Amino acid sequence: MFVFGILSTFLPIVIIIFVIVYAAKNKEMGGEAVIRHLYTYLVLFATLMMVIGGGISIFMAAADLVSPPGYYQNFEDFKQVYHDGKVPTEESQKLSDDEIRERYDQMVKDEKNRARENAKNQIIKSLGFIVIPLPIFLYFNNMRKRQSEI
């Protein structure tokens, strides 16, 4: 969150400095051409950042898929809930430690499966941040190459 705050503060300043330096450097090119070049570079920058962000998000989701985060309630705490009667069933008083252990193991498995399903969902969502802006980036990169040849 701290990094996002820093980026949101300094990114507009960097972009403004880039625009001023580019405009000053290319005075002889003409106003319309400078604006066209700036627009091309800004689109390239934005789409590149989206593709990089999507790639990072896919990597993080793949890590969660391969090794899902652990379940943080230990067996003793889980067992205590059953013995204190916090589970609103009649059978909670009659469960043995082995039955409670089976329920705990099942809950841990369910939690890992839920984490894996969330990771798969995140991978699919993150692909959108690569698939959608990548053709736009390639198109504007070709446009930039054509502009520099002229």
Short mmCIF file of C-alpha atoms in Angstrom, two decimals:
data_model
loop_
_atom_site.label_atom_id
_atom_site.label_comp_id
_atom_site.label_asym_id
_atom_site.label_seq_id
_atom_site.Cartn_x
_atom_site.Cartn_y
_atom_site.Cartn_z
CA MET A 1 0.00 0.00 0.00
CA PHE A 2 2.90 2.31 0.80
CA VAL A 3 4.45 1.67 -2.63
CA PHE A 4 1.15 2.53 -4.33
CA GLY A 5 1.07 5.83 -2.44
CA ILE A 6 4.58 6.70 -3.56
CA LEU A 7 3.85 5.71 -7.16
CA SER A 8 0.63 7.70 -7.29
CA THR A 9 2.52 10.75 -6.02
CA PHE A 10 5.59 10.61 -8.23
CA LEU A 11 4.21 9.10 -11.44
CA PRO A 12 2.35 12.26 -12.55
CA ILE A 13 5.46 14.32 -11.84
CA VAL A 14 7.62 11.99 -13.95
CA ILE A 15 5.11 12.08 -16.80
CA ILE A 16 4.97 15.90 -16.73
CA ILE A 17 8.77 16.13 -16.77
CA PHE A 18 8.88 13.66 -19.69
CA VAL A 19 6.34 15.73 -21.64
CA ILE A 20 8.21 19.00 -21.05
CA VAL A 21 11.61 17.53 -22.01
CA TYR A 22 10.22 15.81 -25.11
CA ALA A 23 8.38 18.95 -26.26
CA ALA A 24 11.46 21.14 -25.72
CA LYS A 25 13.70 18.68 -27.54
CA ASN A 26 11.44 18.45 -30.58
CA LYS A 27 10.32 22.07 -31.13
CA GLU A 28 11.21 21.95 -34.80
CA MET A 29 8.95 18.92 -35.42
CA GLY A 30 5.72 20.87 -35.00
CA GLY A 31 3.04 20.86 -32.32
CA GLU A 32 0.78 18.19 -33.80
CA ALA A 33 3.62 15.73 -34.38
CA VAL A 34 4.90 16.21 -30.82
CA ILE A 35 1.45 15.57 -29.37
CA ARG A 36 1.07 12.48 -31.58
CA HIS A 37 4.42 11.13 -30.39
CA LEU A 38 3.60 11.87 -26.76
CA TYR A 39 0.23 10.15 -27.07
CA THR A 40 1.91 7.11 -28.61
CA TYR A 41 4.48 6.90 -25.84
CA LEU A 42 1.89 7.35 -23.10
CA VAL A 43 -0.26 4.56 -24.55
CA LEU A 44 2.82 2.34 -24.83
CA PHE A 45 3.71 3.07 -21.22
CA ALA A 46 0.19 2.42 -19.90
CA THR A 47 -0.27 -0.84 -21.80
CA LEU A 48 3.20 -2.05 -20.85
CA MET A 49 2.45 -1.41 -17.17
CA MET A 50 -0.82 -3.35 -17.49
CA VAL A 51 0.96 -6.32 -19.10
CA ILE A 52 3.67 -6.30 -16.42
CA GLY A 53 1.05 -6.07 -13.66
CA GLY A 54 -0.88 -8.97 -15.18
CA GLY A 55 2.28 -11.06 -15.37
CA ILE A 56 3.11 -10.38 -11.74
CA SER A 57 -0.44 -11.23 -10.71
CA ILE A 58 -0.32 -14.50 -12.66
CA PHE A 59 2.96 -15.42 -11.01
CA MET A 60 1.56 -14.73 -7.53
CA ALA A 61 -1.62 -16.72 -8.25
CA ALA A 62 0.45 -19.61 -9.63
CA ALA A 63 2.46 -19.63 -6.41
CA ASP A 64 -0.80 -19.86 -4.42
CA LEU A 65 -1.96 -22.66 -6.71
CA VAL A 66 1.22 -24.69 -6.23
CA SER A 67 1.55 -24.00 -2.53
CA PRO A 68 -1.69 -22.66 -1.03
CA PRO A 69 -1.44 -20.64 2.17
CA GLY A 70 -1.77 -22.72 5.32
CA TYR A 71 -4.76 -22.95 7.60
CA TYR A 72 -4.08 -21.04 10.79
CA GLN A 73 -6.35 -22.66 13.37
CA ASN A 74 -4.57 -25.53 15.07
CA PHE A 75 -6.25 -28.74 16.16
CA GLU A 76 -6.32 -27.85 19.84
CA ASP A 77 -8.27 -24.65 19.19
CA PHE A 78 -10.63 -26.52 16.87
CA LYS A 79 -11.18 -29.22 19.50
CA GLN A 80 -11.81 -26.61 22.18
CA VAL A 81 -14.71 -25.21 20.17
CA TYR A 82 -16.40 -28.63 20.23
CA HIS A 83 -15.75 -29.25 23.92
CA ASP A 84 -17.01 -25.80 24.95
CA GLY A 85 -20.28 -26.43 23.16
CA LYS A 86 -19.88 -23.53 20.73
CA VAL A 87 -20.99 -25.76 17.87
CA PRO A 88 -24.81 -25.68 17.92
CA THR A 89 -25.50 -29.38 17.42
CA GLU A 90 -26.66 -32.08 19.80
CA GLU A 91 -23.91 -34.41 18.67
CA SER A 92 -21.10 -32.00 19.55
CA GLN A 93 -20.97 -33.30 23.09
CA LYS A 94 -20.80 -36.90 21.89
CA LEU A 95 -17.89 -36.57 19.44
CA SER A 96 -14.67 -38.38 20.25
CA ASP A 97 -11.24 -36.89 19.63
CA ASP A 98 -10.85 -39.08 16.54
CA GLU A 99 -14.10 -37.76 15.05
CA ILE A 100 -13.09 -34.19 15.83
CA ARG A 101 -9.69 -34.87 14.20
CA GLU A 102 -11.45 -36.15 11.05
CA ARG A 103 -13.57 -33.00 10.89
CA TYR A 104 -10.49 -30.85 11.42
CA ASP A 105 -8.57 -32.63 8.65
CA GLN A 106 -11.55 -32.25 6.32
CA MET A 107 -11.77 -28.56 7.11
CA VAL A 108 -8.05 -28.11 6.36
CA LYS A 109 -8.47 -29.94 3.02
CA ASP A 110 -11.52 -27.81 2.16
CA GLU A 111 -9.59 -24.62 2.98
CA LYS A 112 -6.68 -25.66 0.72
CA ASN A 113 -9.10 -26.51 -2.09
CA ARG A 114 -10.79 -23.12 -1.66
CA ALA A 115 -7.41 -21.37 -1.85
CA ARG A 116 -6.53 -23.31 -5.02
CA GLU A 117 -9.85 -22.42 -6.63
CA ASN A 118 -9.29 -18.75 -5.78
CA ALA A 119 -5.81 -18.96 -7.32
CA LYS A 120 -7.22 -20.46 -10.55
CA ASN A 121 -9.82 -17.70 -10.66
CA GLN A 122 -7.12 -15.06 -10.16
CA ILE A 123 -5.01 -16.52 -12.98
CA ILE A 124 -7.96 -16.28 -15.37
CA LYS A 125 -8.66 -12.69 -14.32
CA SER A 126 -5.00 -11.73 -14.63
CA LEU A 127 -4.80 -13.09 -18.16
CA GLY A 128 -7.14 -10.26 -19.12
CA PHE A 129 -4.45 -7.78 -18.10
CA ILE A 130 -2.14 -9.40 -20.63
CA VAL A 131 -4.46 -10.47 -23.45
CA ILE A 132 -6.34 -7.17 -23.76
CA PRO A 133 -3.52 -4.55 -23.66
CA LEU A 134 -0.87 -6.61 -25.48
CA PRO A 135 -2.34 -6.16 -29.00
CA ILE A 136 -2.79 -2.45 -28.28
CA PHE A 137 0.86 -2.24 -27.20
CA LEU A 138 2.02 -4.05 -30.34
CA TYR A 139 -0.10 -1.82 -32.60
CA PHE A 140 1.20 1.40 -31.03
CA ASN A 141 4.77 0.08 -31.07
CA ASN A 142 4.48 -0.48 -34.83
CA MET A 143 3.00 3.01 -35.12
CA ARG A 144 5.97 4.41 -33.18
CA LYS A 145 8.41 2.66 -35.51
CA ARG A 146 6.63 4.08 -38.57
CA GLN A 147 6.65 7.58 -37.05
CA SER A 148 10.39 7.42 -36.38
CA GLU A 149 11.13 6.32 -39.98
CA ILE A 150 9.42 9.42 -41.38
#
